[in-house]
Short mmCIF file of N, CA and C in Angstrom, two decimals:
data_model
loop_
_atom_site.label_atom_id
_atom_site.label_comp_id
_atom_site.label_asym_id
_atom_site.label_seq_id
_atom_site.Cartn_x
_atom_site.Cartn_y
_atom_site.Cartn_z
N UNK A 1 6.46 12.84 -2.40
CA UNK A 1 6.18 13.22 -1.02
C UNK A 1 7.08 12.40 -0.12
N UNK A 2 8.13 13.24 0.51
CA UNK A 2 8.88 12.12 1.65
C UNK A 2 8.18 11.67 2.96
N UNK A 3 7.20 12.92 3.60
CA UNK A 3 6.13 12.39 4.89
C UNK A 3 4.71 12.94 4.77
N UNK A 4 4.31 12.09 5.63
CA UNK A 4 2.78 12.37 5.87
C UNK A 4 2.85 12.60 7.42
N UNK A 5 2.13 13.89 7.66
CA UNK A 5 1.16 14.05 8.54
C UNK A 5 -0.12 13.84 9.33
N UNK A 6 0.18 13.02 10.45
CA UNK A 6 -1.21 11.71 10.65
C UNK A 6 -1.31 12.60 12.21
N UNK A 7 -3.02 12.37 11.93
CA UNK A 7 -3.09 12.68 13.32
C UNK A 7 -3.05 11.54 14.39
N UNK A 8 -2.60 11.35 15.49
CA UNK A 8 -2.31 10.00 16.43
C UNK A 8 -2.63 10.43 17.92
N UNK A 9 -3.74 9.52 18.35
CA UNK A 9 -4.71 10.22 19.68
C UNK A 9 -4.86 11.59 19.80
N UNK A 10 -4.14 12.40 20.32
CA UNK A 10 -4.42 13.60 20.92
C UNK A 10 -3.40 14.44 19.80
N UNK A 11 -2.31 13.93 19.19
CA UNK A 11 -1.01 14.78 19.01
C UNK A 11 -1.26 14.80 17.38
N UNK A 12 -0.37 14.89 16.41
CA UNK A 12 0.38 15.15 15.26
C UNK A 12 1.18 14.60 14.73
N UNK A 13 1.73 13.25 14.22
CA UNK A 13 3.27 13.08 13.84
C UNK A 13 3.38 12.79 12.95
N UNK A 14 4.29 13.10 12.27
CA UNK A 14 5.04 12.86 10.77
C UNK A 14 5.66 11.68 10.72
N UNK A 15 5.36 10.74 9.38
CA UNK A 15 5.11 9.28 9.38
C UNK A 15 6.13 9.87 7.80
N UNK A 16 7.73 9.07 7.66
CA UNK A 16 8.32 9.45 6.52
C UNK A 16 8.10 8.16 5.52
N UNK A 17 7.34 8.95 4.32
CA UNK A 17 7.49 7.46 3.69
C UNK A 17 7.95 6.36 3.26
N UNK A 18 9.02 6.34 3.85
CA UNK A 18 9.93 5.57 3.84
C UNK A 18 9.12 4.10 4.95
N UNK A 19 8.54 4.46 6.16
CA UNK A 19 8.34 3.53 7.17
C UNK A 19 6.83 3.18 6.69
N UNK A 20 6.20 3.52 5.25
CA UNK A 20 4.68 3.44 5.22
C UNK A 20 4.68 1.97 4.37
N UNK A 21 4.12 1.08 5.02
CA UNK A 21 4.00 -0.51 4.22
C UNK A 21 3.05 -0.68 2.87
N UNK A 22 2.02 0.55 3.25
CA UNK A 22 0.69 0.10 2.36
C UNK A 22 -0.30 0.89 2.24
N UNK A 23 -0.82 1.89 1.61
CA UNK A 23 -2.29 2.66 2.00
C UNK A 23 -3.35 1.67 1.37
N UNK A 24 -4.54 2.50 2.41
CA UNK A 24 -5.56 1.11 2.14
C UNK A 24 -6.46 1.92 2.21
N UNK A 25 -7.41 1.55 1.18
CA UNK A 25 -8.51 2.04 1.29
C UNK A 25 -9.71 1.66 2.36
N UNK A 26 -10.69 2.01 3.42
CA UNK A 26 -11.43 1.46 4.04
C UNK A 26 -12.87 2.45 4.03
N UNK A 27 -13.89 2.15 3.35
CA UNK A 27 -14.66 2.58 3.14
C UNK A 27 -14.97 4.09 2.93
N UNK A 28 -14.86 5.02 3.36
CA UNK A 28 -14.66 6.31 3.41
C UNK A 28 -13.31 6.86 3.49
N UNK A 29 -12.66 5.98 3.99
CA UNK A 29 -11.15 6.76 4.51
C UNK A 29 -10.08 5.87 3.84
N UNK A 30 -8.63 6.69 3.97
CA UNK A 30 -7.38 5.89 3.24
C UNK A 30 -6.51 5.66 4.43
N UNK A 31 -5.98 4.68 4.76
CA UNK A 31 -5.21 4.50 5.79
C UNK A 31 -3.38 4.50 5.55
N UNK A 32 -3.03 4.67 6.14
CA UNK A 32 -1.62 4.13 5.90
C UNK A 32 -0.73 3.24 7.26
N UNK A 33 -0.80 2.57 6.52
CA UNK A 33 0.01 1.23 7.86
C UNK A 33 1.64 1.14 7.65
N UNK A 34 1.96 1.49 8.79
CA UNK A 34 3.47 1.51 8.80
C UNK A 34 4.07 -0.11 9.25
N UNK A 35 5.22 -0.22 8.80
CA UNK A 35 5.95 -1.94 8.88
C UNK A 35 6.02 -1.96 10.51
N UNK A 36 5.49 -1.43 11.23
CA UNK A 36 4.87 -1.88 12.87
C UNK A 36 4.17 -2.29 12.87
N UNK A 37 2.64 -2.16 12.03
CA UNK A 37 1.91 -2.97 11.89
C UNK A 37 0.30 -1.24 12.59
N UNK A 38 1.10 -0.43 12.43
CA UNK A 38 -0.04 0.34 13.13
C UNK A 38 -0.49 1.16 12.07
N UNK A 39 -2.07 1.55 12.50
CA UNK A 39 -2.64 2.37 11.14
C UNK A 39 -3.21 3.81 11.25
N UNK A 40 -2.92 4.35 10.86
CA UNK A 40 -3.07 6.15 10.78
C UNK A 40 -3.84 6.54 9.38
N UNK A 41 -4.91 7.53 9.70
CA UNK A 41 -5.81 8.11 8.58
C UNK A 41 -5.06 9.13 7.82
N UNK A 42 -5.28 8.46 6.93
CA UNK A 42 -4.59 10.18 5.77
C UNK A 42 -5.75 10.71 5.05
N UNK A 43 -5.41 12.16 4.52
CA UNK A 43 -6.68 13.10 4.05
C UNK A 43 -6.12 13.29 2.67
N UNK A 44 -5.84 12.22 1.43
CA UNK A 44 -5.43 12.09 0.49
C UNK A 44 -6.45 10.62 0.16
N UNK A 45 -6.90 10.92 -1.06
CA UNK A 45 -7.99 9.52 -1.77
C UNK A 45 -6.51 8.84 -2.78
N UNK A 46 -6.53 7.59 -2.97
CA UNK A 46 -5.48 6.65 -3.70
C UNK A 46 -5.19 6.82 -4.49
N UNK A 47 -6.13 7.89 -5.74
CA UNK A 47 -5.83 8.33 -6.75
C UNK A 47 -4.42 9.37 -6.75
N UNK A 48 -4.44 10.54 -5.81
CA UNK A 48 -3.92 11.39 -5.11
C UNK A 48 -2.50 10.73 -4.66
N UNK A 49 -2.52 9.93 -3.88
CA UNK A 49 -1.46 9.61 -3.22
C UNK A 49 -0.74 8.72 -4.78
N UNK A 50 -0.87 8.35 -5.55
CA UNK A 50 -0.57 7.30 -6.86
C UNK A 50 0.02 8.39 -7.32
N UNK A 51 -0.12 9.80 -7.37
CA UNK A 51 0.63 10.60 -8.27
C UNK A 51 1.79 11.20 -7.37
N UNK A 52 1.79 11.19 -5.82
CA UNK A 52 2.36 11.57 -5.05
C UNK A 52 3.54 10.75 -4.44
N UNK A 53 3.62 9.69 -4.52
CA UNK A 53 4.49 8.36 -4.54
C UNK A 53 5.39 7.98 -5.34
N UNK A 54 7.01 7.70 -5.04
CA UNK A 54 7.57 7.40 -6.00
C UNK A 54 7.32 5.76 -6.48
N UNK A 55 7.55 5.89 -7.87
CA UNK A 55 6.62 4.98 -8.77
C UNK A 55 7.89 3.62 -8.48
N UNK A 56 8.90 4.06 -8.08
CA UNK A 56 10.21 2.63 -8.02
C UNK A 56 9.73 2.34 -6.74
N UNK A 57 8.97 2.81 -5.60
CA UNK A 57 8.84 2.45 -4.23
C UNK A 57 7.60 1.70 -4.14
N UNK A 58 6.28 2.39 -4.95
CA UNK A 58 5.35 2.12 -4.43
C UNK A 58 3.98 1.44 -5.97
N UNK A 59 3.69 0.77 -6.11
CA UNK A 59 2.44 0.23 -6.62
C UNK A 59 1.02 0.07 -6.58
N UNK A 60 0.20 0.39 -7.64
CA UNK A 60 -1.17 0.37 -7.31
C UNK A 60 -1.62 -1.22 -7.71
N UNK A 61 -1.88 -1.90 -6.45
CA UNK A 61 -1.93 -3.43 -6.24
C UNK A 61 -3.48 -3.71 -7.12
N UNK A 62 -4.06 -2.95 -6.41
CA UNK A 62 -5.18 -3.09 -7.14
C UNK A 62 -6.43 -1.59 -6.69
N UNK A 63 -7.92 -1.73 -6.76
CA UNK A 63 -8.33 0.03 -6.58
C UNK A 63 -8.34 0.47 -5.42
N UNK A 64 -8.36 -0.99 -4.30
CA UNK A 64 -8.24 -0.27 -2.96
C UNK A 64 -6.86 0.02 -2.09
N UNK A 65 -5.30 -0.33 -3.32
CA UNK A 65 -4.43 -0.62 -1.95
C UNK A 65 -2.86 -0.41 -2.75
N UNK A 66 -2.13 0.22 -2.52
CA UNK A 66 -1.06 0.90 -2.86
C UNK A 66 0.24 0.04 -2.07
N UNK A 67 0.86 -0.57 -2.15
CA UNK A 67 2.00 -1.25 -1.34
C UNK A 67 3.16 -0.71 -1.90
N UNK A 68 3.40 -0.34 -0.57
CA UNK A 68 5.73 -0.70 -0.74
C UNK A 68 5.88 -1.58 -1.27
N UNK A 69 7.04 -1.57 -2.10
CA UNK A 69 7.74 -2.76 -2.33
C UNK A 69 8.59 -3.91 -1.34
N UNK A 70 8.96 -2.77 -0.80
CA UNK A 70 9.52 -3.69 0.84
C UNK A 70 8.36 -4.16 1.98
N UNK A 71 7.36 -4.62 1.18
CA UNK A 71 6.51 -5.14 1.89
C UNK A 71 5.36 -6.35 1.66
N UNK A 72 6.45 -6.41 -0.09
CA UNK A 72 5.31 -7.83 -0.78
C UNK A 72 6.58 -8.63 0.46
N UNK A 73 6.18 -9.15 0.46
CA UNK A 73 7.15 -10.87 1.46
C UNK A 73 6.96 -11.96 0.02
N UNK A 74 5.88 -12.10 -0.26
CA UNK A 74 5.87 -13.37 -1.64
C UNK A 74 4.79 -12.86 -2.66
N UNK A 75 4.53 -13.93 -3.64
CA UNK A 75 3.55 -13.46 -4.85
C UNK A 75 3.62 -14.85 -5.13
N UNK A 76 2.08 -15.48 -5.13
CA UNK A 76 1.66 -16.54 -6.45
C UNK A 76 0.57 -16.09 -7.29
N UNK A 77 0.92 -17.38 -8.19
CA UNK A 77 -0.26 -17.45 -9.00
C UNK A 77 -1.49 -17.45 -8.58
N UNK A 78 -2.62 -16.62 -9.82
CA UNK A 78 -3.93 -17.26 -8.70
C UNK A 78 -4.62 -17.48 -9.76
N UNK A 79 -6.28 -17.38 -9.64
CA UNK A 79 -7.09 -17.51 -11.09
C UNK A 79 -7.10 -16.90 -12.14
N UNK A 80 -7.52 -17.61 -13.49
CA UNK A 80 -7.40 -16.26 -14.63
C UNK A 80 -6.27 -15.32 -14.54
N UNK A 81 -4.87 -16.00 -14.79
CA UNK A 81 -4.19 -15.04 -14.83
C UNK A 81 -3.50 -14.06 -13.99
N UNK A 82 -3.98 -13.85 -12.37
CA UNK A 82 -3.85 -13.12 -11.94
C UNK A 82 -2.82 -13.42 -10.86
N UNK A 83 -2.55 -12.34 -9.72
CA UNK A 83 -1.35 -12.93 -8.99
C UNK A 83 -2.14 -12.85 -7.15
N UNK A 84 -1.85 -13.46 -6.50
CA UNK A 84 -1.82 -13.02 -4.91
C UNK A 84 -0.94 -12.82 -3.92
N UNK A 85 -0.83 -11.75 -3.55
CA UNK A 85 0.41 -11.15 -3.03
C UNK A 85 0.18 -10.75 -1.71
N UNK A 86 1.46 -11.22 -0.75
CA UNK A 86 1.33 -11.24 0.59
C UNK A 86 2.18 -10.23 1.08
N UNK A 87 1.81 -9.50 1.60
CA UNK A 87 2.23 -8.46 2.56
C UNK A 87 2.72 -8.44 3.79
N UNK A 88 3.99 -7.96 4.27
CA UNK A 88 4.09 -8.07 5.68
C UNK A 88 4.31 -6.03 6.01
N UNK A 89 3.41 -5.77 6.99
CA UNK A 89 2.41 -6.38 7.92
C UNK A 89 1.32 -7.12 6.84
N UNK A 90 0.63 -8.15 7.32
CA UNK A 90 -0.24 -8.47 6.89
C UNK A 90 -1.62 -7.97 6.54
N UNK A 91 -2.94 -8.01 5.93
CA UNK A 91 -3.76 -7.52 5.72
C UNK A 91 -5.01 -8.61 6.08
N UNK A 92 -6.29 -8.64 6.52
CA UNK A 92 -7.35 -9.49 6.93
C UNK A 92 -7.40 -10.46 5.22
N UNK A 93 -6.87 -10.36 4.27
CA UNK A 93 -7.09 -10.73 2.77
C UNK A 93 -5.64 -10.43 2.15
N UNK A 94 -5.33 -11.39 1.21
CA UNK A 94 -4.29 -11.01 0.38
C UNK A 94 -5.00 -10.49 -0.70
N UNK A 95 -4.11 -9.14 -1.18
CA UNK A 95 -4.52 -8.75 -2.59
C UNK A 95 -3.90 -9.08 -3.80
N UNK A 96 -5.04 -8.88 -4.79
CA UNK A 96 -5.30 -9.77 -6.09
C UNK A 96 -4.33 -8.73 -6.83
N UNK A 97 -3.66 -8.98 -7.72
CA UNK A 97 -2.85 -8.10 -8.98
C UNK A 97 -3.84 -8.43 -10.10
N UNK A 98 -4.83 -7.60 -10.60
CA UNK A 98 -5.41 -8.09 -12.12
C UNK A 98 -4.71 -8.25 -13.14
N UNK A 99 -4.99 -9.59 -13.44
CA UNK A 99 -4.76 -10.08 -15.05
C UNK A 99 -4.10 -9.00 -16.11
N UNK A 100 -4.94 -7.46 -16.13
CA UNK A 100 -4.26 -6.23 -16.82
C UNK A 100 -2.82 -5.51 -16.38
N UNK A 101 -2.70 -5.86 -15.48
CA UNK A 101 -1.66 -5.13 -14.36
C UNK A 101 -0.67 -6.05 -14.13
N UNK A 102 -0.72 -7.59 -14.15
CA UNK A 102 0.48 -8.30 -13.91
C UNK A 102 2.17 -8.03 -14.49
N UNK A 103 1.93 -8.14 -15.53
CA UNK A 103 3.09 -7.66 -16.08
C UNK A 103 3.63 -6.13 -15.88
N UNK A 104 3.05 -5.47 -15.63
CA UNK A 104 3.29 -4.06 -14.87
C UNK A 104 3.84 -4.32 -13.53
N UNK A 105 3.46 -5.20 -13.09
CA UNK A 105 3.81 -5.53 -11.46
C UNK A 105 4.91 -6.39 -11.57
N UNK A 106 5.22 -7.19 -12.20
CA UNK A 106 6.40 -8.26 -12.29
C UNK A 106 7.39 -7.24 -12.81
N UNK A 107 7.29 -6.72 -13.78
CA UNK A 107 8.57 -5.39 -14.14
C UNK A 107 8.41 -4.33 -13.27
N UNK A 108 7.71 -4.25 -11.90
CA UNK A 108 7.95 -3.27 -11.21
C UNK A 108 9.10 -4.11 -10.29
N UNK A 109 8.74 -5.47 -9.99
CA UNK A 109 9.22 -5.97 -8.92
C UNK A 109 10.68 -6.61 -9.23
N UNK A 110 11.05 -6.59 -10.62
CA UNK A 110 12.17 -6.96 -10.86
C UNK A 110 12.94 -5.93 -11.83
N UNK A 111 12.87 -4.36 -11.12
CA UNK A 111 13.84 -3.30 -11.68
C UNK A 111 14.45 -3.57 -11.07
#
Protein backbone atom coordinates (compact mmCIF):
# COMPACT_ATOMS: atom_id res chain seq x y z
CA UNK A 1 0.00 0.00 0.00
CA UNK A 2 1.75 3.41 -0.97
CA UNK A 3 -1.23 5.77 0.95
CA UNK A 4 -3.74 5.87 3.38
CA UNK A 5 -6.76 7.72 3.47
CA UNK A 6 -7.37 9.54 6.91
CA UNK A 7 -10.08 11.45 7.70
CA UNK A 8 -8.66 15.07 9.23
CA UNK A 9 -11.38 17.53 10.93
CA UNK A 10 -13.87 18.20 8.41
CA UNK A 11 -11.83 17.02 5.06
CA UNK A 12 -10.04 13.74 3.62
CA UNK A 13 -6.28 13.46 2.98
CA UNK A 14 -4.03 11.02 1.71
CA UNK A 15 -1.12 10.32 4.12
CA UNK A 16 1.75 8.37 1.58
CA UNK A 17 3.40 5.81 3.42
CA UNK A 18 6.28 6.89 3.06
CA UNK A 19 5.62 10.02 5.80
CA UNK A 20 3.83 7.26 8.33
CA UNK A 21 6.38 6.82 11.56
CA UNK A 22 4.31 4.12 13.35
CA UNK A 23 0.68 2.59 13.62
CA UNK A 24 -0.48 2.18 17.02
CA UNK A 25 -2.82 0.48 18.39
CA UNK A 26 -5.19 2.47 21.00
CA UNK A 27 -7.83 0.61 22.43
CA UNK A 28 -10.47 0.22 19.81
CA UNK A 29 -8.77 2.06 17.08
CA UNK A 30 -5.29 1.95 14.97
CA UNK A 31 -3.65 5.16 14.57
CA UNK A 32 -1.04 6.23 12.31
CA UNK A 33 1.45 9.00 13.33
CA UNK A 34 3.28 10.71 10.75
CA UNK A 35 7.26 12.00 11.46
CA UNK A 36 5.31 15.53 12.39
CA UNK A 37 4.38 14.04 15.19
CA UNK A 38 0.44 14.16 14.29
CA UNK A 39 -2.08 11.26 14.57
CA UNK A 40 -4.84 10.16 12.18
CA UNK A 41 -7.35 7.05 12.59
CA UNK A 42 -7.12 4.31 10.12
CA UNK A 43 -9.99 1.65 9.41
CA UNK A 44 -7.41 -1.26 9.05
CA UNK A 45 -6.68 -3.61 12.55
CA UNK A 46 -2.47 -4.33 12.71
CA UNK A 47 -2.95 -7.61 11.60
CA UNK A 48 -4.25 -6.10 8.17
CA UNK A 49 -1.96 -3.38 7.82
CA UNK A 50 1.30 -6.22 8.62
CA UNK A 51 0.26 -7.83 5.36
CA UNK A 52 -0.22 -4.51 3.63
CA UNK A 53 3.25 -2.93 4.44
CA UNK A 54 6.39 -3.39 2.87
CA UNK A 55 8.24 -5.85 5.10
CA UNK A 56 12.02 -3.83 4.28
CA UNK A 57 10.10 -0.53 5.58
CA UNK A 58 8.06 -1.53 8.27
CA UNK A 59 8.07 -4.02 11.53
CA UNK A 60 5.77 -5.60 13.94
CA UNK A 61 7.54 -4.12 17.22
CA UNK A 62 5.42 -5.84 19.21
CA UNK A 63 1.02 -6.63 19.25
CA UNK A 64 0.21 -3.11 19.59
CA UNK A 65 2.68 -1.14 17.22
CA UNK A 66 4.16 -1.43 13.73
CA UNK A 67 7.21 1.16 13.18
CA UNK A 68 9.13 2.57 10.20
CA UNK A 69 12.36 1.91 10.16
CA UNK A 70 13.23 5.53 9.74
CA UNK A 71 11.91 6.03 12.94
CA UNK A 72 13.74 3.65 15.55
CA UNK A 73 16.38 6.78 16.53
CA UNK A 74 18.16 3.93 19.03
CA UNK A 75 17.64 0.31 20.54
CA UNK A 76 18.97 -1.16 23.97
CA UNK A 77 19.07 -3.91 25.83
CA UNK A 78 16.41 -4.57 28.28
CA UNK A 79 15.19 -7.59 30.56
CA UNK A 80 15.19 -11.26 29.69
CA UNK A 81 16.55 -10.86 26.56
CA UNK A 82 14.60 -8.35 25.12
CA UNK A 83 15.26 -4.94 23.39
CA UNK A 84 13.78 -1.16 24.01
CA UNK A 85 13.42 0.86 21.22
CA UNK A 86 13.02 4.56 20.84
CA UNK A 87 11.13 6.17 18.34
CA UNK A 88 11.17 9.55 16.93
CA UNK A 89 8.23 10.97 17.04
CA UNK A 90 8.20 9.69 20.33
CA UNK A 91 5.56 7.54 22.06
CA UNK A 92 4.16 8.13 26.06
CA UNK A 93 6.42 4.45 26.52
CA UNK A 94 9.19 2.92 24.62
CA UNK A 95 8.37 -0.36 23.01
CA UNK A 96 9.60 -3.71 24.09
CA UNK A 97 10.94 -6.14 21.02
CA UNK A 98 10.17 -9.78 22.64
CA UNK A 99 12.84 -12.06 23.42
CA UNK A 100 11.06 -14.29 20.25
CA UNK A 101 11.31 -11.49 17.78
CA UNK A 102 14.77 -9.98 18.55
CA UNK A 103 16.72 -11.51 16.14
CA UNK A 104 14.03 -10.93 13.51
CA UNK A 105 14.36 -7.29 14.38
CA UNK A 106 18.20 -6.97 14.45
CA UNK A 107 18.23 -8.69 10.78
CA UNK A 108 15.49 -6.41 9.88
CA UNK A 109 17.50 -3.44 11.02
CA UNK A 110 20.73 -4.39 9.55
CA UNK A 111 19.58 -5.39 5.73
Amino acid sequence: KSRFLVSYRNALISIPTTDAAYFYAEGNFVCLHDFLGKKYHVKYALNALEEMLNPKDFFRISRNLIANIKAVKSVNTYFKGRLKVKLEPPLSTDPIVSSSKVAEFKAWLNA
